[in-house]
CSV table of C-alpha atoms in Angstrom, one decimal:
chain,number,residue,atom,x,y,z
A,1,MET,CA,13.7,-18.9,-1.8
A,2,ALA,CA,13.3,-22.4,-3.1
A,3,ASP,CA,10.1,-23.0,-5.0
A,4,SER,CA,8.0,-25.7,-3.2
A,5,ARG,CA,6.5,-26.6,-6.5
A,6,SER,CA,9.9,-27.2,-8.1
A,7,PRO,CA,12.4,-27.9,-5.3
A,8,ASP,CA,15.5,-27.5,-7.5
A,9,ILE,CA,14.6,-24.1,-8.8
A,10,VAL,CA,15.4,-20.9,-7.0
A,11,VAL,CA,12.9,-18.2,-7.7
A,12,ASP,CA,12.6,-14.5,-6.9
A,13,PRO,CA,11.4,-14.2,-3.3
A,14,ARG,CA,9.1,-11.3,-4.4
A,15,ALA,CA,7.1,-13.8,-6.5
A,16,TRP,CA,5.3,-15.5,-3.6
A,17,ARG,CA,2.0,-17.3,-3.1
A,18,ARG,CA,0.1,-17.6,0.2
A,19,ASP,CA,1.9,-20.8,1.2
A,20,ASP,CA,5.3,-19.2,0.6
A,21,VAL,CA,4.8,-16.3,3.0
A,22,GLY,CA,5.0,-18.3,6.2
A,23,PRO,CA,3.3,-17.6,9.6
A,24,GLU,CA,2.7,-14.0,10.8
A,25,THR,CA,5.7,-14.2,13.0
A,26,ALA,CA,7.8,-14.2,9.8
A,27,TRP,CA,6.7,-10.7,8.8
A,28,ARG,CA,5.5,-9.2,12.1
A,29,ILE,CA,8.4,-7.3,13.5
A,30,PRO,CA,8.7,-6.2,17.1
A,31,PHE,CA,9.5,-2.5,17.5
A,32,PRO,CA,13.3,-2.2,17.9
A,33,PRO,CA,13.8,-2.2,21.7
A,34,ASP,CA,17.0,-0.1,21.5
A,35,LEU,CA,14.9,2.7,20.0
A,36,ALA,CA,11.6,2.3,21.8
A,37,ASP,CA,12.3,4.7,24.7
A,38,ALA,CA,13.8,7.4,22.6
A,39,LEU,CA,11.2,7.4,19.9
A,40,VAL,CA,8.3,7.1,22.3
A,41,ALA,CA,9.6,10.1,24.2
A,42,LEU,CA,9.8,12.1,21.0
A,43,ALA,CA,6.3,11.1,20.1
A,44,ARG,CA,4.9,12.1,23.5
A,45,GLY,CA,6.7,15.4,23.3
A,46,SER,CA,5.3,16.3,19.8
A,47,THR,CA,2.7,19.0,19.8
A,48,ARG,CA,1.4,17.8,16.4
A,49,ARG,CA,1.1,14.4,14.6
A,50,VAL,CA,3.6,15.6,12.0
A,51,GLY,CA,5.5,17.9,14.4
A,52,THR,CA,8.7,15.9,14.5
A,53,ALA,CA,11.1,16.3,11.6
A,54,LEU,CA,14.1,14.0,11.9
A,55,ASP,CA,17.4,15.5,11.0
A,56,GLU,CA,20.0,13.7,8.9
A,57,ALA,CA,22.1,12.7,12.0
A,58,ASP,CA,19.0,11.0,13.6
A,59,ARG,CA,18.1,9.2,10.4
A,60,LEU,CA,21.7,7.9,9.9
A,61,ALA,CA,21.8,6.7,13.6
A,62,TRP,CA,18.3,5.1,13.7
A,63,ALA,CA,17.5,3.9,10.2
A,64,PRO,CA,19.8,0.8,10.4
A,65,LEU,CA,17.6,-0.6,13.2
A,66,PHE,CA,14.8,-0.7,10.6
A,67,ALA,CA,16.9,-2.3,7.9
A,68,GLY,CA,15.0,-5.6,8.3
A,69,VAL,CA,11.8,-3.8,7.4
A,70,LEU,CA,13.4,-2.3,4.3
A,71,ASP,CA,14.7,-5.7,3.3
A,72,HIS,CA,11.2,-7.1,3.5
A,73,LEU,CA,9.9,-4.2,1.4
A,74,GLU,CA,12.6,-4.3,-1.3
A,75,ARG,CA,13.9,-7.8,-1.6
A,76,GLY,CA,11.4,-10.0,0.3
A,77,ARG,CA,7.6,-10.3,0.5
A,78,GLY,CA,7.1,-6.6,-0.1
A,79,PHE,CA,5.3,-6.0,3.2
A,80,ALA,CA,5.9,-6.0,6.9
A,81,VAL,CA,4.0,-5.1,10.1
A,82,ILE,CA,5.9,-3.2,12.9
A,83,GLU,CA,4.3,-3.9,16.2
A,84,ALA,CA,3.7,-1.2,18.7
A,85,PRO,CA,6.5,-0.7,21.3
A,86,ALA,CA,5.9,-3.1,24.2
A,87,GLY,CA,4.4,-1.5,27.2
A,88,ALA,CA,3.9,1.9,25.6
A,89,ASP,CA,0.4,3.1,26.3
A,90,LEU,CA,0.1,6.0,23.9
A,91,PRO,CA,-2.9,8.1,23.1
A,92,PRO,CA,-3.9,8.3,19.4
A,93,GLU,CA,-2.1,11.5,18.7
A,94,ALA,CA,1.1,10.2,20.1
A,95,ARG,CA,0.7,6.9,18.2
A,96,SER,CA,0.3,8.9,15.0
A,97,ALA,CA,3.4,11.0,15.9
A,98,LEU,CA,5.4,7.8,16.5
A,99,TYR,CA,4.3,6.4,13.2
A,100,TRP,CA,5.3,9.6,11.4
A,101,ILE,CA,8.8,9.3,12.9
A,102,VAL,CA,9.1,5.7,11.9
A,103,GLY,CA,7.9,6.6,8.4
A,104,GLN,CA,10.8,9.0,8.0
A,105,LEU,CA,13.2,6.2,8.8
A,106,LEU,CA,11.9,4.2,5.9
A,107,GLY,CA,11.5,6.9,3.3
A,108,ALA,CA,10.4,10.5,2.7
A,109,PRO,CA,6.7,11.2,3.4
A,110,VAL,CA,5.0,12.7,0.3
A,111,VAL,CA,1.8,14.7,-0.2
A,112,GLN,CA,-1.4,12.7,-0.7
A,113,ASN,CA,-3.9,15.2,-2.0
A,114,VAL,CA,-4.2,18.7,-3.4
A,115,GLU,CA,-4.6,20.0,0.1
A,116,GLY,CA,-1.1,19.0,0.9
A,117,VAL,CA,-1.9,16.4,3.5
A,118,ARG,CA,1.0,13.9,4.3
A,119,LEU,CA,-0.6,12.0,7.2
A,120,TYR,CA,-4.1,11.0,5.9
A,121,ASP,CA,-7.0,9.7,8.0
A,122,VAL,CA,-8.7,6.6,6.6
A,123,ARG,CA,-12.2,6.3,8.0
A,124,ASP,CA,-15.7,6.0,6.8
A,125,THR,CA,-17.3,9.4,6.3
A,126,GLY,CA,-20.7,8.0,5.0
A,127,ARG,CA,-19.9,9.0,1.4
A,128,THR,CA,-20.0,6.5,-1.5
A,129,ILE,CA,-17.9,5.9,-4.6
A,130,GLY,CA,-20.9,6.9,-6.6
A,131,GLN,CA,-20.8,10.3,-5.0
A,132,GLY,CA,-17.2,10.8,-6.1
A,133,ALA,CA,-15.5,9.6,-2.9
A,134,ARG,CA,-12.3,7.6,-2.7
A,135,PHE,CA,-12.5,4.2,-1.2
A,136,SER,CA,-10.4,5.3,1.8
A,137,VAL,CA,-13.3,7.4,3.1
A,138,THR,CA,-16.0,4.7,2.6
A,139,ASN,CA,-16.7,1.2,4.2
A,140,ALA,CA,-16.8,-0.5,0.8
A,141,GLU,CA,-14.4,-3.1,-0.4
A,142,SER,CA,-11.6,-1.3,-2.1
A,143,THR,CA,-10.7,-4.1,-4.6
A,144,TYR,CA,-7.1,-4.9,-5.4
A,145,HIS,CA,-5.1,-1.8,-6.2
A,146,THR,CA,-2.0,0.2,-5.8
A,147,ASP,CA,-2.3,3.7,-4.2
A,148,ALA,CA,-2.0,6.9,-6.3
A,149,SER,CA,-2.3,5.0,-9.6
A,150,PHE,CA,-3.1,8.3,-11.3
A,151,ASP,CA,-0.2,10.3,-9.9
A,152,ASP,CA,2.8,11.5,-11.9
A,153,GLU,CA,5.2,9.9,-9.4
A,154,VAL,CA,4.9,6.3,-8.3
A,155,VAL,CA,4.5,6.0,-4.5
A,156,ASP,CA,7.2,3.6,-3.4
A,157,TYR,CA,5.7,2.5,0.0
A,158,VAL,CA,2.3,2.8,1.5
A,159,GLY,CA,1.9,2.7,5.3
A,160,LEU,CA,-1.2,2.2,7.5
A,161,LEU,CA,-1.3,2.7,11.2
A,162,CYS,CA,-4.2,1.0,13.0
A,163,LEU,CA,-5.7,3.2,15.7
A,164,ASN,CA,-9.1,1.4,15.9
A,165,PRO,CA,-10.2,-1.7,13.9
A,166,ALA,CA,-13.8,-2.0,12.6
A,167,LYS,CA,-16.5,-3.9,14.5
A,168,SER,CA,-16.3,-6.6,11.8
A,169,GLY,CA,-14.6,-6.9,8.4
A,170,GLY,CA,-11.9,-4.6,7.1
A,171,LEU,CA,-9.5,-7.5,6.4
A,172,SER,CA,-6.2,-6.6,4.8
A,173,GLN,CA,-5.3,-8.7,1.7
A,174,LEU,CA,-2.1,-8.6,-0.4
A,175,VAL,CA,-1.0,-10.2,-3.6
A,176,SER,CA,2.5,-10.3,-5.2
A,177,GLY,CA,2.5,-8.5,-8.6
A,178,TYR,CA,5.5,-10.7,-9.6
A,179,THR,CA,3.3,-13.8,-9.2
A,180,VAL,CA,0.4,-12.1,-11.0
A,181,GLU,CA,2.6,-11.2,-14.0
A,182,ALA,CA,3.9,-14.8,-14.2
A,183,GLU,CA,0.4,-16.2,-14.1
A,184,LEU,CA,-0.8,-13.8,-16.8
A,185,ALA,CA,2.3,-14.5,-19.0
A,186,ALA,CA,1.3,-18.2,-18.9
A,187,SER,CA,-2.4,-17.9,-19.2
A,188,ALA,CA,-3.2,-14.6,-21.0
A,189,PRO,CA,-0.1,-13.2,-22.7
A,190,ASP,CA,-2.2,-11.0,-25.0
A,191,SER,CA,-3.9,-9.4,-22.0
A,192,LEU,CA,-0.5,-8.9,-20.4
A,193,ARG,CA,0.7,-7.0,-23.4
A,194,THR,CA,-2.5,-4.9,-23.4
A,195,LEU,CA,-2.0,-4.0,-19.7
A,196,ALA,CA,1.4,-2.5,-20.7
A,197,GLU,CA,-0.5,0.1,-22.8
A,198,ALA,CA,-1.9,3.4,-21.5
A,199,PHE,CA,-5.3,3.5,-19.9
A,200,HIS,CA,-7.2,6.6,-18.7
A,201,VAL,CA,-7.2,6.8,-14.9
A,202,ASP,CA,-9.6,9.1,-13.0
A,203,ARG,CA,-7.7,11.6,-10.8
A,204,ARG,CA,-10.6,11.4,-8.3
A,205,GLY,CA,-10.7,15.0,-7.4
A,206,GLY,CA,-6.9,15.3,-7.2
A,207,ILE,CA,-6.6,17.8,-10.0
A,208,ARG,CA,-4.1,20.6,-9.9
A,209,PRO,CA,-4.4,23.7,-12.0
A,210,GLY,CA,-3.9,22.9,-15.7
A,211,GLU,CA,-4.3,19.2,-15.2
A,212,SER,CA,-6.7,16.9,-17.1
A,213,PRO,CA,-9.3,15.1,-14.9
A,214,THR,CA,-7.7,11.8,-16.1
A,215,ALA,CA,-4.1,10.6,-16.5
A,216,LEU,CA,-2.8,8.1,-19.1
A,217,ARG,CA,-1.0,5.3,-17.3
A,218,PRO,CA,-0.1,1.7,-18.1
A,219,VAL,CA,-1.3,-0.8,-15.6
A,220,ILE,CA,1.9,-2.8,-15.6
A,221,THR,CA,5.3,-1.5,-16.6
A,222,THR,CA,8.9,-1.8,-15.5
A,223,ASP,CA,11.9,0.4,-14.5
A,224,ARG,CA,15.4,-0.3,-13.4
A,225,SER,CA,14.2,-1.6,-10.1
A,226,GLY,CA,11.6,-4.0,-11.5
A,227,LEU,CA,7.8,-4.2,-11.9
A,228,ILE,CA,5.5,-1.2,-11.4
A,229,TYR,CA,1.7,-1.5,-11.2
A,230,ARG,CA,-0.7,1.4,-11.4
A,231,TYR,CA,-4.1,-0.1,-10.8
A,232,LEU,CA,-7.5,0.5,-9.4
A,233,ARG,CA,-10.1,-0.8,-11.8
A,234,THR,CA,-12.9,1.6,-10.8
A,235,TRP,CA,-10.6,4.6,-11.5
A,236,ILE,CA,-9.9,3.2,-15.0
A,237,GLU,CA,-13.5,2.7,-15.8
A,238,VAL,CA,-14.5,6.1,-14.6
A,239,GLY,CA,-11.4,7.6,-16.3
A,240,HIS,CA,-12.4,6.2,-19.7
A,241,GLU,CA,-16.0,7.5,-19.2
A,242,LYS,CA,-14.7,11.0,-18.4
A,243,ALA,CA,-12.3,10.9,-21.4
A,244,GLY,CA,-15.2,9.8,-23.7
A,245,GLU,CA,-13.2,6.8,-24.8
A,246,PRO,CA,-15.0,3.5,-23.9
A,247,LEU,CA,-12.8,0.6,-23.0
A,248,SER,CA,-12.1,-1.6,-26.0
A,249,PRO,CA,-13.0,-5.3,-25.9
A,250,ALA,CA,-9.3,-6.1,-25.6
A,251,GLN,CA,-8.9,-3.7,-22.7
A,252,THR,CA,-11.9,-5.1,-20.9
A,253,GLU,CA,-10.7,-8.6,-21.5
A,254,ALA,CA,-7.2,-7.7,-20.1
A,255,LEU,CA,-8.7,-6.1,-16.9
A,256,ASP,CA,-10.9,-9.2,-16.4
A,257,ALA,CA,-7.9,-11.5,-16.8
A,258,LEU,CA,-6.0,-9.4,-14.2
A,259,ASP,CA,-8.9,-9.4,-11.7
A,260,GLN,CA,-9.3,-13.1,-12.1
A,261,VAL,CA,-5.7,-13.7,-11.1
A,262,LEU,CA,-5.7,-11.1,-8.3
A,263,ASN,CA,-8.7,-12.8,-6.7
A,264,ARG,CA,-7.4,-16.3,-6.6
A,265,PRO,CA,-7.4,-17.3,-2.9
A,266,GLU,CA,-4.2,-19.3,-3.1
A,267,LEU,CA,-2.2,-16.2,-4.1
A,268,ARG,CA,-3.1,-13.9,-1.3
A,269,VAL,CA,-2.1,-13.4,2.3
A,270,GLU,CA,-4.7,-11.8,4.6
A,271,PHE,CA,-4.7,-10.6,8.2
A,272,MET,CA,-6.2,-8.1,10.6
A,273,LEU,CA,-4.2,-5.2,12.0
A,274,ARG,CA,-4.3,-4.6,15.7
A,275,PRO,CA,-4.3,-1.2,17.5
A,276,GLY,CA,-0.8,0.2,17.3
A,277,ASP,CA,0.3,-1.9,14.3
A,278,MET,CA,2.2,-0.1,11.6
A,279,PHE,CA,1.8,-1.9,8.2
A,280,PHE,CA,4.1,-1.0,5.3
A,281,ALA,CA,3.9,-2.4,1.8
A,282,ASN,CA,5.8,-1.9,-1.5
A,283,ASN,CA,3.3,0.0,-3.6
A,284,ARG,CA,5.2,-0.6,-6.8
A,285,TRP,CA,4.6,-4.4,-7.0
A,286,THR,CA,2.3,-5.5,-4.2
A,287,LEU,CA,-1.5,-5.0,-4.7
A,288,HIS,CA,-3.7,-4.7,-1.7
A,289,ASN,CA,-7.3,-4.9,-0.9
A,290,ARG,CA,-9.5,-4.0,2.1
A,291,THR,CA,-12.6,-6.0,2.5
A,292,ALA,CA,-15.9,-4.2,3.3
A,293,PHE,CA,-16.5,-3.6,7.0
A,294,GLU,CA,-19.2,-2.8,9.6
A,295,ASP,CA,-18.3,0.0,12.0
A,296,HIS,CA,-19.1,0.4,15.7
A,297,PRO,CA,-22.1,2.6,16.5
A,298,ASP,CA,-19.9,4.4,19.1
A,299,PRO,CA,-18.0,7.2,17.3
A,300,GLY,CA,-15.1,6.8,19.6
A,301,ARG,CA,-14.6,3.2,18.6
A,302,ARG,CA,-15.0,3.5,14.9
A,303,ARG,CA,-12.4,2.2,12.4
A,304,HIS,CA,-9.6,4.6,12.1
A,305,TYR,CA,-6.4,4.1,10.2
A,306,VAL,CA,-3.7,6.6,9.3
A,307,ARG,CA,-2.0,6.4,5.9
A,308,LEU,CA,1.5,7.4,4.8
A,309,TRP,CA,2.9,7.5,1.3
A,310,LEU,CA,6.7,7.3,1.2
A,311,SER,CA,9.3,8.0,-1.5
A,312,ALA,CA,12.3,5.7,-1.2
A,313,GLN,CA,14.6,6.5,-4.1
A,314,THR,CA,17.8,5.8,-2.1
A,315,HIS,CA,16.6,2.3,-1.1
A,316,ARG,CA,15.5,1.4,-4.5
A,317,HIS,CA,18.8,2.4,-6.2
A,318,ALA,CA,20.8,0.7,-3.5
A,319,ASN,CA,18.9,-2.5,-4.3
A,320,ILE,CA,19.8,-2.5,-8.0
A,321,ASP,CA,23.2,-0.8,-8.4
């Protein structure tokens, strides 16, 4: 991708700003028509949302039709929206089953909590962050973050299926971590170094036997595939409180510097998901936010998304070897 600010320089396409991303048609991907009938039939026939487990033959046959999505996730903008199959009027359970099938063509679904849930409902339960809830079950703005920042394993991709949007608000926003790192390197190099050190991160109730209530994680690090972010500021602040180790002035300054860059309007892309849309993002180096929302009074119309966490080791290694 040519850098519009320096036409003669070719930059990493993962290091984008809002004006580099292009119109929605550039990252909204129609459901592959050659697969629509077969996968919709599978979804309709599923007795449970996670009832269809694809075998290796199916994955090998069907995954190439989603290669463009993986290219977006690994080598492009780091996100894509797969639109619902044209003309497929599916009830919520079948939409979720179809999403579960598509997720298996992009990676391996992983457990999202200590209860073993792999397909997680994101909707407002009336609880608050102050009561110990996660942002996913509130209507509060989530702030820029990566999912599972406290976990031992980094979640490669996060997915969201829109079943019902909110009455108002609930805007999806994304920022490139590569752009953020470059901005910090130029404006706050000391803070960037601090962000590579370990912070206490609250596990937010996701504690298994023998585990500490906090995990020590760097905010920004790298591996063979590139940048890795582990960030949700509230979890860090609560984590340090629980650990009895107040954030140092340098740590607070570093988090402030990061938030200032993350919240710059010219760096972010934002959009609303439509019913049936399947959104996927690279959770290693894109950071996402959901703005606060107001819900419908009718329970049947309230905001309801479904989340997937995917492991994609094969795709990552193919990208770097």
